[in-house]
Short mmCIF file of N, CA and C and ligand atoms in Angstrom, two decimals:
data_model
loop_
_atom_site.label_atom_id
_atom_site.label_comp_id
_atom_site.label_asym_id
_atom_site.label_seq_id
_atom_site.Cartn_x
_atom_site.Cartn_y
_atom_site.Cartn_z
N UNK H 236 -6.14 8.61 -11.65
CA UNK H 236 -5.15 8.06 -12.57
C UNK H 236 -5.76 7.98 -13.98
N UNK H 237 -5.40 8.95 -14.80
CA UNK H 237 -6.01 9.01 -16.14
C UNK H 237 -5.20 8.29 -17.20
N UNK H 238 -3.93 8.08 -16.93
CA UNK H 238 -3.07 7.43 -17.93
C UNK H 238 -2.62 6.07 -17.43
N UNK H 239 -2.72 5.09 -18.30
CA UNK H 239 -2.22 3.75 -17.95
C UNK H 239 -1.05 3.43 -18.88
N UNK H 240 0.06 3.10 -18.27
CA UNK H 240 1.26 2.79 -19.05
C UNK H 240 1.34 1.30 -19.38
N UNK H 241 1.61 1.03 -20.65
CA UNK H 241 1.77 -0.34 -21.13
C UNK H 241 3.14 -0.37 -21.82
N UNK H 242 4.09 -0.96 -21.14
CA UNK H 242 5.47 -0.93 -21.62
C UNK H 242 5.84 -2.33 -22.12
N UNK H 243 6.41 -2.39 -23.31
CA UNK H 243 6.69 -3.71 -23.87
C UNK H 243 8.02 -3.72 -24.60
N UNK H 244 8.52 -4.93 -24.79
CA UNK H 244 9.62 -5.18 -25.72
C UNK H 244 9.10 -6.22 -26.70
N UNK H 245 9.42 -6.07 -27.98
CA UNK H 245 8.94 -7.04 -28.96
C UNK H 245 9.89 -7.05 -30.14
N UNK H 246 10.23 -8.23 -30.59
CA UNK H 246 11.14 -8.33 -31.75
C UNK H 246 10.36 -8.45 -33.05
N UNK H 247 9.40 -9.36 -33.08
CA UNK H 247 8.69 -9.61 -34.34
C UNK H 247 7.24 -9.13 -34.30
N UNK H 248 6.89 -8.39 -33.26
CA UNK H 248 5.60 -7.70 -33.25
C UNK H 248 4.47 -8.38 -32.51
N UNK H 249 4.65 -9.63 -32.07
CA UNK H 249 3.53 -10.33 -31.42
C UNK H 249 3.18 -9.69 -30.08
N UNK H 250 4.19 -9.43 -29.28
CA UNK H 250 3.93 -8.81 -27.97
C UNK H 250 3.47 -7.36 -28.16
N UNK H 251 3.99 -6.73 -29.19
CA UNK H 251 3.55 -5.36 -29.49
C UNK H 251 2.05 -5.34 -29.84
N UNK H 252 1.60 -6.33 -30.62
CA UNK H 252 0.18 -6.41 -30.98
C UNK H 252 -0.67 -6.59 -29.72
N UNK H 253 -0.17 -7.43 -28.80
CA UNK H 253 -0.89 -7.60 -27.52
C UNK H 253 -0.95 -6.26 -26.78
N UNK H 254 0.17 -5.56 -26.74
CA UNK H 254 0.23 -4.28 -26.02
C UNK H 254 -0.77 -3.29 -26.61
N UNK H 255 -0.84 -3.26 -27.93
CA UNK H 255 -1.75 -2.31 -28.58
C UNK H 255 -3.22 -2.66 -28.29
N UNK H 256 -3.51 -3.97 -28.23
CA UNK H 256 -4.89 -4.39 -27.91
C UNK H 256 -5.23 -4.04 -26.45
N UNK H 257 -4.26 -4.19 -25.57
CA UNK H 257 -4.49 -3.80 -24.17
C UNK H 257 -4.77 -2.29 -24.12
N UNK H 258 -3.98 -1.56 -24.90
CA UNK H 258 -4.18 -0.10 -24.96
C UNK H 258 -5.57 0.27 -25.45
N UNK H 259 -6.05 -0.49 -26.43
CA UNK H 259 -7.39 -0.24 -26.97
C UNK H 259 -8.44 -0.40 -25.87
N UNK H 260 -8.24 -1.45 -25.05
CA UNK H 260 -9.17 -1.69 -23.94
C UNK H 260 -9.13 -0.58 -22.92
N UNK H 261 -7.93 -0.10 -22.63
CA UNK H 261 -7.78 1.01 -21.67
C UNK H 261 -8.57 2.22 -22.16
N UNK H 262 -8.44 2.49 -23.45
CA UNK H 262 -9.13 3.66 -24.02
C UNK H 262 -10.65 3.46 -23.97
N UNK H 263 -11.08 2.22 -24.19
CA UNK H 263 -12.52 1.91 -24.10
C UNK H 263 -13.06 2.23 -22.72
N UNK H 264 -12.19 2.02 -21.72
CA UNK H 264 -12.60 2.29 -20.34
C UNK H 264 -12.52 3.78 -20.01
N UNK H 265 -12.14 4.58 -21.00
CA UNK H 265 -12.15 6.02 -20.80
C UNK H 265 -10.86 6.62 -20.29
N UNK H 266 -9.80 5.80 -20.25
CA UNK H 266 -8.51 6.32 -19.80
C UNK H 266 -7.60 6.51 -21.01
N UNK H 267 -6.49 7.17 -20.79
CA UNK H 267 -5.50 7.32 -21.87
C UNK H 267 -4.47 6.22 -21.76
N UNK H 268 -4.26 5.51 -22.86
CA UNK H 268 -3.26 4.44 -22.87
C UNK H 268 -1.94 4.99 -23.38
N UNK H 269 -0.89 4.75 -22.64
CA UNK H 269 0.46 5.10 -23.10
C UNK H 269 1.15 3.78 -23.43
N UNK H 270 1.09 3.40 -24.68
CA UNK H 270 1.68 2.14 -25.12
C UNK H 270 3.09 2.46 -25.65
N UNK H 271 4.09 2.04 -24.91
CA UNK H 271 5.46 2.46 -25.24
C UNK H 271 6.41 1.28 -25.31
N UNK H 272 7.26 1.30 -26.32
CA UNK H 272 8.36 0.35 -26.36
C UNK H 272 9.30 0.69 -25.20
N UNK H 273 9.91 -0.32 -24.62
CA UNK H 273 10.70 -0.08 -23.40
C UNK H 273 11.80 0.95 -23.64
N UNK H 274 12.30 1.04 -24.85
CA UNK H 274 13.38 2.02 -25.11
C UNK H 274 12.87 3.45 -24.99
N UNK H 275 11.57 3.64 -25.10
CA UNK H 275 10.99 4.99 -24.99
C UNK H 275 10.35 5.24 -23.63
N UNK H 276 10.48 4.27 -22.73
CA UNK H 276 9.76 4.37 -21.46
C UNK H 276 10.65 4.94 -20.36
N UNK H 277 10.03 5.73 -19.49
CA UNK H 277 10.76 6.29 -18.35
C UNK H 277 10.31 5.60 -17.08
N UNK H 278 11.27 5.27 -16.24
CA UNK H 278 10.93 4.60 -14.98
C UNK H 278 10.15 5.52 -14.06
N UNK H 279 10.44 6.83 -14.13
CA UNK H 279 9.81 7.78 -13.22
C UNK H 279 8.29 7.75 -13.27
N UNK H 280 7.75 7.63 -14.49
CA UNK H 280 6.29 7.65 -14.59
C UNK H 280 5.69 6.39 -13.94
N UNK H 281 6.40 5.28 -14.05
CA UNK H 281 5.89 4.06 -13.43
C UNK H 281 5.95 4.15 -11.90
N UNK H 282 6.97 4.84 -11.41
CA UNK H 282 7.10 5.01 -9.95
C UNK H 282 5.86 5.68 -9.38
N UNK H 283 5.27 6.59 -10.16
CA UNK H 283 4.09 7.34 -9.70
C UNK H 283 2.81 6.54 -9.89
N UNK H 284 2.84 5.51 -10.73
CA UNK H 284 1.60 4.84 -11.14
C UNK H 284 1.27 3.66 -10.22
N UNK H 285 0.03 3.61 -9.72
CA UNK H 285 -0.34 2.46 -8.88
C UNK H 285 -0.50 1.17 -9.68
N UNK H 286 -0.79 1.31 -10.97
CA UNK H 286 -0.90 0.10 -11.79
C UNK H 286 -0.41 0.35 -13.21
N UNK H 287 0.16 -0.67 -13.80
CA UNK H 287 0.66 -0.56 -15.17
C UNK H 287 0.83 -1.97 -15.72
N UNK H 288 1.15 -2.06 -17.01
CA UNK H 288 1.33 -3.36 -17.65
C UNK H 288 2.73 -3.45 -18.26
N UNK H 289 3.32 -4.64 -18.17
CA UNK H 289 4.65 -4.90 -18.75
C UNK H 289 4.55 -6.13 -19.64
N UNK H 290 5.10 -6.02 -20.84
CA UNK H 290 5.06 -7.15 -21.76
C UNK H 290 6.42 -7.48 -22.35
N UNK H 291 6.69 -8.77 -22.46
CA UNK H 291 7.94 -9.22 -23.06
C UNK H 291 7.78 -10.67 -23.49
N UNK H 292 8.25 -11.03 -24.67
CA UNK H 292 8.19 -12.44 -25.08
C UNK H 292 9.24 -13.28 -24.36
N UNK H 293 9.08 -14.59 -24.46
CA UNK H 293 10.11 -15.51 -23.97
C UNK H 293 11.29 -15.40 -24.91
N UNK H 294 12.45 -15.12 -24.34
CA UNK H 294 13.66 -15.02 -25.16
C UNK H 294 14.75 -15.88 -24.53
N UNK H 295 15.92 -15.88 -25.16
CA UNK H 295 17.04 -16.68 -24.65
C UNK H 295 16.57 -18.09 -24.41
N UNK H 296 16.80 -18.59 -23.21
CA UNK H 296 16.21 -19.87 -22.81
C UNK H 296 15.27 -19.56 -21.67
N UNK H 297 14.02 -19.22 -22.02
CA UNK H 297 12.98 -18.92 -21.03
C UNK H 297 13.34 -17.75 -20.12
N UNK H 298 13.84 -16.69 -20.74
CA UNK H 298 14.14 -15.48 -19.96
C UNK H 298 13.56 -14.26 -20.67
N UNK H 299 13.60 -13.13 -19.97
CA UNK H 299 13.21 -11.86 -20.59
C UNK H 299 14.32 -11.44 -21.54
N UNK H 300 13.98 -10.60 -22.48
CA UNK H 300 15.00 -10.06 -23.39
C UNK H 300 16.06 -9.35 -22.53
N UNK H 301 17.33 -9.63 -22.81
CA UNK H 301 18.36 -9.27 -21.84
C UNK H 301 18.98 -7.88 -21.97
N UNK H 302 18.89 -7.29 -23.16
CA UNK H 302 19.57 -5.99 -23.35
C UNK H 302 18.76 -4.82 -22.79
N UNK H 303 17.45 -4.84 -23.04
CA UNK H 303 16.63 -3.69 -22.65
C UNK H 303 15.60 -4.03 -21.58
N UNK H 304 14.86 -5.13 -21.78
CA UNK H 304 13.75 -5.42 -20.86
C UNK H 304 14.26 -5.87 -19.50
N UNK H 305 15.25 -6.74 -19.51
CA UNK H 305 15.74 -7.26 -18.23
C UNK H 305 16.24 -6.13 -17.31
N UNK H 306 17.11 -5.23 -17.81
CA UNK H 306 17.54 -4.13 -16.93
C UNK H 306 16.38 -3.25 -16.48
N UNK H 307 15.40 -3.04 -17.36
CA UNK H 307 14.24 -2.21 -17.01
C UNK H 307 13.45 -2.88 -15.88
N UNK H 308 13.21 -4.18 -16.03
CA UNK H 308 12.44 -4.91 -15.01
C UNK H 308 13.21 -4.94 -13.68
N UNK H 309 14.52 -5.04 -13.76
CA UNK H 309 15.33 -5.01 -12.52
C UNK H 309 15.13 -3.70 -11.77
N UNK H 310 15.01 -2.61 -12.52
CA UNK H 310 14.76 -1.31 -11.88
C UNK H 310 13.35 -1.25 -11.32
N UNK H 311 12.38 -1.78 -12.09
CA UNK H 311 10.98 -1.77 -11.62
C UNK H 311 10.86 -2.53 -10.30
N UNK H 312 11.62 -3.61 -10.18
CA UNK H 312 11.56 -4.42 -8.95
C UNK H 312 11.82 -3.58 -7.69
N UNK H 313 12.63 -2.52 -7.85
CA UNK H 313 13.01 -1.72 -6.70
C UNK H 313 11.86 -0.91 -6.12
N UNK H 314 10.83 -0.64 -6.97
CA UNK H 314 9.71 0.17 -6.45
C UNK H 314 8.36 -0.51 -6.67
N UNK H 315 8.38 -1.80 -6.99
CA UNK H 315 7.14 -2.49 -7.38
C UNK H 315 6.24 -2.86 -6.20
N UNK H 316 6.77 -2.77 -5.00
CA UNK H 316 5.99 -3.21 -3.85
C UNK H 316 4.64 -2.46 -3.79
N UNK H 317 3.57 -3.23 -3.68
CA UNK H 317 2.24 -2.64 -3.54
C UNK H 317 1.59 -2.22 -4.85
N UNK H 318 2.34 -2.30 -5.94
CA UNK H 318 1.75 -1.89 -7.22
C UNK H 318 1.03 -3.08 -7.87
N UNK H 319 0.03 -2.76 -8.66
CA UNK H 319 -0.66 -3.79 -9.43
C UNK H 319 -0.06 -3.80 -10.83
N UNK H 320 0.47 -4.95 -11.21
CA UNK H 320 1.16 -5.04 -12.50
C UNK H 320 0.55 -6.16 -13.33
N UNK H 321 0.14 -5.82 -14.54
CA UNK H 321 -0.33 -6.83 -15.49
C UNK H 321 0.87 -7.23 -16.35
N UNK H 322 1.13 -8.53 -16.40
CA UNK H 322 2.24 -9.04 -17.21
C UNK H 322 1.66 -9.75 -18.44
N UNK H 323 2.34 -9.60 -19.55
CA UNK H 323 1.87 -10.28 -20.76
C UNK H 323 3.05 -10.51 -21.71
N UNK H 324 2.82 -11.42 -22.66
CA UNK H 324 3.87 -11.65 -23.66
C UNK H 324 3.59 -12.88 -24.49
N UNK H 325 4.30 -12.94 -25.59
CA UNK H 325 4.17 -14.05 -26.51
C UNK H 325 5.34 -15.02 -26.33
N UNK H 326 5.10 -16.28 -26.68
CA UNK H 326 6.15 -17.29 -26.58
C UNK H 326 6.05 -18.20 -27.80
N UNK H 327 7.00 -19.14 -27.92
CA UNK H 327 7.00 -20.02 -29.09
C UNK H 327 6.88 -21.48 -28.72
N UNK H 328 8.00 -22.09 -28.48
CA UNK H 328 8.05 -23.54 -28.30
C UNK H 328 8.01 -23.98 -26.84
N UNK H 329 8.06 -23.06 -25.93
CA UNK H 329 8.16 -23.41 -24.51
C UNK H 329 6.79 -23.68 -23.89
N UNK H 330 6.76 -23.71 -22.56
CA UNK H 330 5.50 -23.96 -21.85
C UNK H 330 5.13 -22.81 -20.93
N UNK H 331 5.73 -21.66 -21.19
CA UNK H 331 5.39 -20.50 -20.38
C UNK H 331 6.27 -20.30 -19.15
N UNK H 332 7.36 -21.04 -19.10
CA UNK H 332 8.24 -20.95 -17.93
C UNK H 332 8.74 -19.53 -17.68
N UNK H 333 9.06 -18.83 -18.77
CA UNK H 333 9.58 -17.46 -18.59
C UNK H 333 8.57 -16.59 -17.86
N UNK H 334 7.27 -16.80 -18.14
CA UNK H 334 6.25 -15.98 -17.49
C UNK H 334 6.07 -16.40 -16.03
N UNK H 335 6.12 -17.69 -15.76
CA UNK H 335 5.99 -18.13 -14.36
C UNK H 335 7.13 -17.53 -13.52
N UNK H 336 8.33 -17.55 -14.09
CA UNK H 336 9.47 -16.97 -13.38
C UNK H 336 9.30 -15.46 -13.17
N UNK H 337 8.76 -14.80 -14.17
CA UNK H 337 8.56 -13.35 -14.10
C UNK H 337 7.50 -13.01 -13.03
N UNK H 338 6.42 -13.80 -13.03
CA UNK H 338 5.36 -13.59 -12.02
C UNK H 338 5.95 -13.74 -10.61
N UNK H 339 6.72 -14.81 -10.45
CA UNK H 339 7.29 -15.10 -9.13
C UNK H 339 8.22 -13.98 -8.67
N UNK H 340 9.00 -13.52 -9.61
CA UNK H 340 9.95 -12.46 -9.33
C UNK H 340 9.24 -11.18 -8.88
N UNK H 341 8.19 -10.80 -9.57
CA UNK H 341 7.48 -9.58 -9.21
C UNK H 341 6.71 -9.77 -7.90
N UNK H 342 6.14 -10.96 -7.72
CA UNK H 342 5.42 -11.23 -6.46
C UNK H 342 6.39 -11.20 -5.28
N UNK H 343 7.61 -11.66 -5.51
CA UNK H 343 8.60 -11.69 -4.43
C UNK H 343 8.99 -10.30 -3.93
N UNK H 344 8.81 -9.29 -4.78
CA UNK H 344 9.12 -7.93 -4.32
C UNK H 344 7.85 -7.21 -3.88
N UNK H 345 6.75 -7.95 -3.78
CA UNK H 345 5.53 -7.37 -3.19
C UNK H 345 4.56 -6.77 -4.18
N UNK H 346 4.76 -7.03 -5.47
CA UNK H 346 3.79 -6.53 -6.45
C UNK H 346 2.57 -7.46 -6.47
N UNK H 347 1.44 -6.90 -6.84
CA UNK H 347 0.24 -7.71 -7.03
C UNK H 347 0.13 -7.97 -8.52
N UNK H 348 0.18 -9.25 -8.90
CA UNK H 348 0.08 -9.58 -10.32
C UNK H 348 -1.39 -9.62 -10.70
N UNK H 349 -1.72 -8.81 -11.69
CA UNK H 349 -3.12 -8.72 -12.11
C UNK H 349 -3.64 -10.11 -12.52
N UNK H 350 -4.74 -10.51 -11.93
CA UNK H 350 -5.35 -11.84 -12.15
C UNK H 350 -4.47 -12.99 -11.66
N UNK H 351 -3.40 -12.66 -10.96
CA UNK H 351 -2.56 -13.71 -10.38
C UNK H 351 -1.58 -14.35 -11.34
N UNK H 352 -1.74 -14.05 -12.62
CA UNK H 352 -0.80 -14.62 -13.60
C UNK H 352 -0.75 -13.77 -14.85
N UNK H 353 0.34 -13.94 -15.60
CA UNK H 353 0.50 -13.17 -16.83
C UNK H 353 -0.37 -13.71 -17.94
N UNK H 354 -0.66 -12.85 -18.91
CA UNK H 354 -1.43 -13.27 -20.08
C UNK H 354 -0.42 -13.67 -21.16
N UNK H 355 -0.46 -14.94 -21.53
CA UNK H 355 0.53 -15.42 -22.51
C UNK H 355 -0.15 -15.91 -23.79
N UNK H 356 0.59 -15.81 -24.86
CA UNK H 356 0.02 -16.09 -26.18
C UNK H 356 1.07 -16.80 -27.02
N UNK H 357 0.72 -17.93 -27.62
CA UNK H 357 1.68 -18.64 -28.47
C UNK H 357 1.79 -17.93 -29.82
N UNK H 358 2.99 -17.42 -30.09
CA UNK H 358 3.28 -16.68 -31.33
C UNK H 358 2.29 -15.53 -31.57
N UNK H 359 1.72 -15.47 -32.77
CA UNK H 359 0.91 -14.29 -33.12
C UNK H 359 -0.48 -14.37 -32.47
N UNK H 360 -0.92 -13.29 -31.83
CA UNK H 360 -2.26 -13.36 -31.22
C UNK H 360 -3.38 -13.48 -32.25
N UNK H 361 -4.33 -14.39 -31.98
CA UNK H 361 -5.50 -14.51 -32.85
C UNK H 361 -6.61 -13.60 -32.32
N UNK H 362 -7.75 -13.65 -32.95
CA UNK H 362 -8.85 -12.76 -32.57
C UNK H 362 -9.26 -12.93 -31.10
N UNK H 363 -9.33 -14.21 -30.65
CA UNK H 363 -9.72 -14.47 -29.25
C UNK H 363 -8.72 -13.85 -28.29
N UNK H 364 -7.44 -14.03 -28.61
CA UNK H 364 -6.41 -13.48 -27.75
C UNK H 364 -6.46 -11.96 -27.73
N UNK H 365 -6.71 -11.37 -28.89
CA UNK H 365 -6.79 -9.90 -28.94
C UNK H 365 -7.96 -9.40 -28.09
N UNK H 366 -9.06 -10.20 -28.08
CA UNK H 366 -10.18 -9.81 -27.23
C UNK H 366 -9.82 -9.91 -25.76
N UNK H 367 -9.04 -10.96 -25.44
CA UNK H 367 -8.59 -11.10 -24.03
C UNK H 367 -7.71 -9.93 -23.62
N UNK H 368 -6.84 -9.54 -24.54
CA UNK H 368 -5.95 -8.41 -24.26
C UNK H 368 -6.77 -7.14 -24.04
N UNK H 369 -7.75 -6.96 -24.91
CA UNK H 369 -8.58 -5.77 -24.83
C UNK H 369 -9.34 -5.75 -23.49
N UNK H 370 -9.82 -6.93 -23.10
CA UNK H 370 -10.56 -7.05 -21.84
C UNK H 370 -9.64 -6.69 -20.67
N UNK H 371 -8.43 -7.21 -20.73
CA UNK H 371 -7.47 -6.89 -19.67
C UNK H 371 -7.28 -5.37 -19.58
N UNK H 372 -7.14 -4.74 -20.75
CA UNK H 372 -6.96 -3.29 -20.79
C UNK H 372 -8.16 -2.56 -20.21
N UNK H 373 -9.34 -3.05 -20.54
CA UNK H 373 -10.56 -2.42 -20.04
C UNK H 373 -10.63 -2.51 -18.52
N UNK H 374 -10.23 -3.68 -18.02
CA UNK H 374 -10.24 -3.85 -16.55
C UNK H 374 -9.22 -2.93 -15.89
N UNK H 375 -8.03 -2.87 -16.47
CA UNK H 375 -7.00 -1.98 -15.91
C UNK H 375 -7.47 -0.52 -15.93
N UNK H 376 -8.11 -0.18 -17.04
CA UNK H 376 -8.61 1.18 -17.20
C UNK H 376 -9.74 1.49 -16.22
N UNK H 377 -10.39 0.45 -15.74
CA UNK H 377 -11.50 0.64 -14.81
C UNK H 377 -11.06 0.70 -13.35
N UNK H 378 -9.79 0.45 -13.10
CA UNK H 378 -9.31 0.42 -11.70
C UNK H 378 -9.37 1.80 -11.06
C1 LIG U 686 16.32 -15.54 -29.70
C2 LIG U 686 14.97 -16.12 -29.40
C3 LIG U 686 14.78 -16.85 -28.24
C4 LIG U 686 13.54 -17.42 -27.93
N1 LIG U 686 13.40 -18.15 -26.79
C5 LIG U 686 12.19 -18.73 -26.52
C6 LIG U 686 12.03 -19.51 -25.35
O1 LIG U 686 12.94 -19.71 -24.54
N2 LIG U 686 10.81 -20.07 -25.13
C7 LIG U 686 9.75 -19.91 -26.00
O2 LIG U 686 8.67 -20.42 -25.75
N3 LIG U 686 9.90 -19.16 -27.12
C8 LIG U 686 11.07 -18.54 -27.39
N4 LIG U 686 11.22 -17.77 -28.51
C9 LIG U 686 10.04 -17.55 -29.38
C10 LIG U 686 9.43 -16.16 -29.15
O3 LIG U 686 9.14 -15.98 -27.78
C11 LIG U 686 8.17 -16.04 -29.97
O4 LIG U 686 8.48 -16.12 -31.35
C12 LIG U 686 7.40 -14.75 -29.70
O5 LIG U 686 6.18 -14.78 -30.40
C13 LIG U 686 8.18 -13.51 -30.11
O6 LIG U 686 7.47 -12.40 -29.68
P1 LIG U 686 7.61 -10.97 -30.37
O7 LIG U 686 6.97 -11.07 -31.76
O8 LIG U 686 6.90 -10.03 -29.48
O9 LIG U 686 9.08 -10.66 -30.48
C14 LIG U 686 12.44 -17.22 -28.83
C15 LIG U 686 12.64 -16.47 -30.00
C16 LIG U 686 13.88 -15.93 -30.29
C17 LIG U 686 14.06 -15.12 -31.55
#
C-alpha cells in the first residue's frame, strides 16, 4: 500500500491544515499522501484501501457537515468493516461530542479506529497539534 488517502471537509481551513500535516507525516514515512477534499474524493479508492484517514469539523449541533461529508461517511460505513480508519477534525465551543459519536458509528460497523479515538483540535491547530497530526501520518504511513 503505497498511497494513503486523507479525505477531509473543512470550511475555514482548520481541519484542512490538520489533513495537510497528516499528509506530511505520511510522506515522511515514505508513502504517497493523497490529501483530498471530500468533493474530490472517490469512494472506490477507499474500498481498496486497508487504512485511510477521514477529517471533518464539528458542525450543526455536534454533527458532521451534512451536505458532503455526512453522505460520504454513510457510504464509507457500508464497506468500513475491518478497515483501520484515523478520524480527525477541529471543533469550537463543544466538548468533542461530534467526534465521540463518529467514533462510535464507525466502530459499530466494524472499523478499527486508529488509536481508539479521533484526533481533535480546538479551532486552529497550533505547533503541538501539527506535530501530533504529523506523527499520526507517520504512523499511518508505517502500517
Ligand atoms: C455552522 C457551524 C456549526 C458549528 N457547530 C459546532 C458544534 O456543534 N460544536 C463545536 O464544538 N463547534 C462547532 N462549530 C465550530 C467549528 O467546528 C470550528 O470553528 C472548526 O474549527 C471549524 O473547522 P474548519 O476550519 O475545518 O471548518 C461550528 C461552526 C459552524 C460554522
